[in-house]
């Protein structure tokens, strides 16, 4: 009797051990999520159409849909369909500390993947490729940076646009006065009130700003892209298991063509809260990424 | 905490292609200092004028002073900053509005004006309480000597009141310095804005704000030190207890 019990226990332990090895030991974020029974998604509050609040104060958007797929994959992998999903709004300043201290497990917004930032965080496969371009009033007939010589322009502080504009100023002696804005809303006010003649930033953000402005018809986005800005889901560094899961999920969406439906939903159809239309067909650069997924921070890869 | 410290990011080239991030932080400190000093000087002028108006025995002056003080100290500073910068030029005639918008360093002048009025309203209350703490006999004595009301304020009341309120003005000066950070909302690249720019560029958020914190602290300690010297020089012997022993 006693012997049988011991044998049974032994088999149980062995079975548990085998299943554990098969399931691959969890580590990093996946282990944390499995232990705590909840996963936390960081989102932005005004990143139209990537990650923003709709009329019910729920975070929605293109990036939120993609992150939702990653969350589904986490549920499947951990075998926990009732995993709790929490949403935490983050800003440009809070996203790093909150990711580092474990408050959020991933950030879904408009964060550009670049080499400098990769020293601090990791990025999933690229899900959008933006280009830095110029937003100006149609009446001003601006077509390139040359037309902005000696004029005042505005751009968000600390972005790659600042570097591009300074380089252009130094190289071509353009003498543009560069105002720095805190966010999209302030930048829009600055060009609307005539304090600056142009707003230079990622084209997709510009499209969002125009769509949400009071009179969208007076604005246009002009000029060649001054640079490319690959966006990705921001993850913790050295968290290979979770990053692999996120990359696989996005890769599967790209391979199956499901990405096209999600893209169209946010960029070609009216979106909440006011039914605005981004009207931004998928760029050649993003089509290339969908064909051959990459998480590279090197702009050359996307040209 | 899964954070990669990298203090060397401070020495890497910033987005303007010429200065390192540390140098941009120092440049931000310079703007903070310039804004704080100009705004505090303006606040002293505005505050003195309004403080006198509120204490003077003239009814309409009291009312004007009270309206200004209650308006400027009860509206949030951030809202005032937006009103000065974005709304004021639209209310002016077109030519004046355009001139204002094209003004170089408009953010700096706007910030000084806004902080000057906000802290001016607070300094007015300080000056008024200073004047109120003087015994009524002083004003009466001045008038009995044949001084006009302005002369009584100029030669008798204000010299005493200022000397009494120096310690309170020290706090007001420190607040002005700290409140310059609100000006980042209208695009003034002062110390906090420089730290934010560094954090956006490098993602080294703690390094950027740690340096900014130390610089703010150092700046304010210098102000405290200088104001203490002034306090000691300005103290009225026997007027405020504890001063003789250098208790402050």
Coordinates of C-alpha atoms in Angstrom, one line a residue, chain B:
Chain B
X1 CA 13.6 47.8 -11.6
X2 CA 14.9 46.9 -15.0
X3 CA 16.7 50.2 -15.9
X4 CA 20.0 50.6 -17.7
X5 CA 22.0 53.5 -16.3
X6 CA 24.1 55.4 -18.7
X7 CA 25.5 58.6 -17.4
X8 CA 27.7 59.0 -20.5
X9 CA 24.5 59.9 -22.4
X10 CA 25.0 63.4 -20.9
X11 CA 28.1 63.8 -22.9
X12 CA 26.7 62.6 -26.2
X13 CA 25.7 65.1 -28.9
X14 CA 22.2 66.5 -28.5
X15 CA 19.7 66.9 -31.3
X16 CA 20.8 70.4 -32.4
X17 CA 24.1 68.8 -33.6
X18 CA 26.4 71.2 -31.8
X19 CA 26.0 70.9 -28.0
X20 CA 26.1 67.9 -25.8
X21 CA 23.1 67.1 -23.7
X22 CA 24.8 68.4 -20.6
X23 CA 25.5 71.7 -22.3
X24 CA 21.8 71.9 -23.3
X25 CA 20.8 71.4 -19.7
X26 CA 23.1 74.2 -18.7
X27 CA 21.6 76.4 -21.4
X28 CA 18.2 75.5 -20.0
X29 CA 19.4 76.6 -16.6
X30 CA 20.5 79.9 -18.1
X31 CA 17.0 80.4 -19.5
X32 CA 15.5 79.4 -16.1
X33 CA 17.7 81.9 -14.3
X34 CA 17.0 84.7 -16.8
X35 CA 13.3 84.1 -16.7
X36 CA 13.3 83.9 -12.9
X37 CA 15.3 87.1 -12.3
X38 CA 13.3 89.2 -14.8
X39 CA 10.0 87.9 -13.6
X40 CA 10.9 88.5 -9.9
X41 CA 12.0 92.1 -10.7
X42 CA 8.7 92.6 -12.5
X43 CA 6.8 91.0 -9.6
X44 CA 8.5 93.3 -7.1
X45 CA 7.5 96.4 -9.1
X46 CA 3.9 95.2 -9.7
X47 CA 3.6 93.9 -6.2
X48 CA 4.8 97.1 -4.6
X49 CA 2.5 99.2 -6.6
X50 CA -0.5 97.0 -5.9
X51 CA 0.4 96.5 -2.2
X52 CA 0.5 100.3 -1.7
X53 CA -2.8 100.6 -3.6
X54 CA -4.5 98.0 -1.4
X55 CA -3.4 99.7 1.8
X56 CA -3.9 103.3 0.7
X57 CA -6.8 105.2 2.2
X58 CA -8.3 105.7 -1.2
X59 CA -11.4 103.5 -2.0
X60 CA -11.0 103.1 -5.8
X61 CA -7.3 102.2 -5.4
X62 CA -8.3 99.5 -2.9
X63 CA -10.8 98.0 -5.3
X64 CA -8.5 98.0 -8.4
X65 CA -5.7 96.5 -6.3
X66 CA -8.1 93.8 -4.9
X67 CA -9.4 92.9 -8.4
X68 CA -6.0 92.5 -9.8
X69 CA -4.7 90.4 -6.9
X70 CA -7.7 88.1 -6.8
X71 CA -7.7 87.6 -10.6
X72 CA -4.1 86.8 -10.9
X73 CA -3.6 84.7 -7.8
X74 CA -6.7 82.6 -8.3
X75 CA -6.4 81.5 -11.9
X76 CA -4.0 78.5 -12.4
X77 CA -0.6 79.6 -13.6
X78 CA -0.7 77.2 -16.6
X79 CA -4.0 78.7 -17.8
X80 CA -2.6 82.2 -17.5
X81 CA 0.4 81.1 -19.5
X82 CA -1.8 79.9 -22.3
X83 CA -4.0 83.0 -22.2
X84 CA -1.0 85.3 -22.5
X85 CA 0.7 83.3 -25.3
X86 CA -2.2 82.1 -27.4
X87 CA -5.2 84.3 -26.7
X88 CA -3.8 87.8 -26.1
X89 CA -2.4 88.3 -29.7
X90 CA -5.8 87.3 -31.1
X91 CA -7.5 90.0 -29.0
X92 CA -5.2 92.8 -30.2
X93 CA -5.6 94.6 -33.5
X94 CA -4.2 92.5 -36.4
X95 CA -1.0 94.5 -36.8
X96 CA -0.1 94.4 -33.1
X97 CA -1.0 90.7 -32.8
X98 CA 1.2 89.8 -35.8
X99 CA 4.1 91.9 -34.4
X100 CA 3.7 90.0 -31.1
X101 CA 3.7 86.6 -32.8
X102 CA 6.8 87.4 -34.9
X103 CA 8.7 88.7 -31.9
X104 CA 11.9 86.7 -31.4
X105 CA 12.0 84.9 -28.1
X106 CA 8.3 85.7 -27.6
X107 CA 8.0 82.7 -25.2
X108 CA 10.6 84.3 -22.9
X109 CA 8.8 87.7 -22.8
X110 CA 5.5 86.0 -22.4
X111 CA 6.8 83.9 -19.5
X112 CA 8.3 86.9 -17.7
X113 CA 5.1 88.9 -18.1
X114 CA 2.9 86.0 -16.9
X115 CA 5.1 85.0 -14.0
X116 CA 5.6 88.7 -13.1
X117 CA 1.8 89.3 -12.9
X118 CA 1.1 86.0 -11.0
X119 CA 3.9 86.5 -8.4
X120 CA 3.2 90.3 -8.4
X121 CA -0.3 89.6 -7.1
X122 CA 1.3 87.4 -4.3
X123 CA 4.0 90.0 -3.6
X124 CA 1.3 92.6 -3.3
X125 CA -0.2 90.7 -0.4
X126 CA 3.2 90.4 1.2
X127 CA 3.8 94.1 0.9
X128 CA 0.3 94.9 2.2
X129 CA 0.8 92.8 5.3
X130 CA 4.2 94.4 5.8
X131 CA 2.6 97.8 5.7
X132 CA -0.2 96.6 7.9
X133 CA 2.2 95.4 10.6
X134 CA 3.5 98.9 11.1
X135 CA 1.9 100.9 13.9
X136 CA -0.6 103.4 12.7
X137 CA 1.3 106.1 14.4
X138 CA 4.1 106.0 11.8
X139 CA 1.8 107.1 9.0
X140 CA 0.2 109.7 11.2
X141 CA 3.6 111.0 12.2
X142 CA 4.6 111.3 8.6
X143 CA 1.5 113.3 7.7
X144 CA 1.9 115.5 10.8
X145 CA 5.3 116.4 9.6
X146 CA 3.7 117.8 6.5
X147 CA 4.5 115.0 4.1
X148 CA 2.0 114.2 1.3
X149 CA 0.6 110.7 1.2
X150 CA 3.0 109.5 -1.5
X151 CA 5.9 111.0 0.4
X152 CA 4.7 109.2 3.6
X153 CA 4.8 105.9 1.7
X154 CA 8.1 106.7 0.0
X155 CA 10.1 107.9 3.0
X156 CA 8.4 106.4 6.1
X157 CA 6.2 103.4 5.5
X158 CA 7.7 101.4 2.6
X159 CA 11.4 101.5 3.8
X160 CA 10.2 99.8 7.0
X161 CA 7.7 97.4 5.4
X162 CA 10.3 96.1 2.9
X163 CA 12.8 95.4 5.6
X164 CA 10.2 93.4 7.6
X165 CA 9.0 91.2 4.7
X166 CA 12.4 90.2 3.2
X167 CA 12.2 86.6 4.6
X168 CA 8.7 86.2 3.0
X169 CA 10.0 87.6 -0.3
X170 CA 12.8 84.9 -0.2
X171 CA 10.1 82.2 -0.5
X172 CA 8.4 84.1 -3.2
X173 CA 11.6 84.3 -5.2
X174 CA 12.1 80.6 -4.8
X175 CA 8.6 79.9 -6.0
X176 CA 9.2 82.2 -9.0
X177 CA 12.3 80.2 -9.9
X178 CA 10.5 76.9 -9.6
X179 CA 7.4 78.1 -11.5
X180 CA 9.5 79.0 -14.6
X181 CA 9.1 75.3 -15.5
X182 CA 5.5 76.0 -16.3
X183 CA 6.8 78.0 -19.3
X184 CA 7.7 74.8 -21.1
X185 CA 4.0 74.6 -22.0
X186 CA 4.4 77.6 -24.3
X187 CA 7.7 76.2 -25.7
X188 CA 10.3 78.0 -23.6
X189 CA 13.3 75.6 -23.5
X190 CA 14.2 76.1 -19.9
X191 CA 15.7 73.5 -17.6
X192 CA 12.7 71.2 -17.3
X193 CA 12.1 71.3 -21.1
X194 CA 15.8 70.6 -21.7
X195 CA 15.6 67.6 -19.4
X196 CA 12.5 66.4 -21.3
X197 CA 14.2 66.9 -24.6
X198 CA 17.2 64.8 -23.4
X199 CA 14.8 62.1 -22.1
X200 CA 13.0 61.9 -25.5
X201 CA 16.2 61.7 -27.4
X202 CA 18.1 59.2 -25.3
X203 CA 15.4 57.5 -23.2
X204 CA 17.7 58.1 -20.2
X205 CA 14.9 59.7 -18.2
X206 CA 16.4 59.4 -14.7
X207 CA 19.8 60.8 -15.7
X208 CA 18.2 63.8 -17.3
X209 CA 15.9 64.6 -14.4
X210 CA 18.6 63.8 -11.8
X211 CA 20.8 66.5 -13.3
X212 CA 17.9 68.9 -13.6
X213 CA 17.0 68.3 -10.0
X214 CA 20.5 69.0 -8.8
X215 CA 20.7 72.2 -10.9
X216 CA 17.4 73.5 -9.5
X217 CA 18.5 72.7 -6.0
X218 CA 21.8 74.4 -6.5
X219 CA 20.2 77.5 -8.1
X220 CA 17.7 77.8 -5.2
X221 CA 20.4 77.3 -2.6
X222 CA 22.4 80.2 -4.1
X223 CA 19.2 82.3 -4.0
X224 CA 18.6 81.3 -0.3
X225 CA 22.2 82.2 0.6
X226 CA 22.1 85.6 -1.1
X227 CA 18.7 86.4 0.4
X228 CA 20.0 85.5 3.8
X229 CA 22.8 88.0 3.4
X230 CA 20.2 90.6 2.4
X231 CA 18.0 89.6 5.4
X232 CA 20.8 90.2 7.8
X233 CA 21.6 93.5 6.3
X234 CA 17.9 94.6 6.2
X235 CA 16.8 93.5 9.6
X236 CA 15.4 96.2 11.9
X237 CA 17.0 95.8 15.3
X238 CA 14.5 94.9 17.9
X239 CA 11.6 94.7 15.4
X240 CA 11.5 91.0 14.8
X241 CA 12.4 88.7 17.7
X242 CA 15.3 86.4 17.4
X243 CA 17.1 88.4 14.8
X244 CA 19.7 89.9 17.1
X245 CA 21.1 86.5 17.8
X246 CA 21.3 85.7 14.1
X247 CA 18.6 83.0 14.6
X248 CA 17.6 82.9 11.0

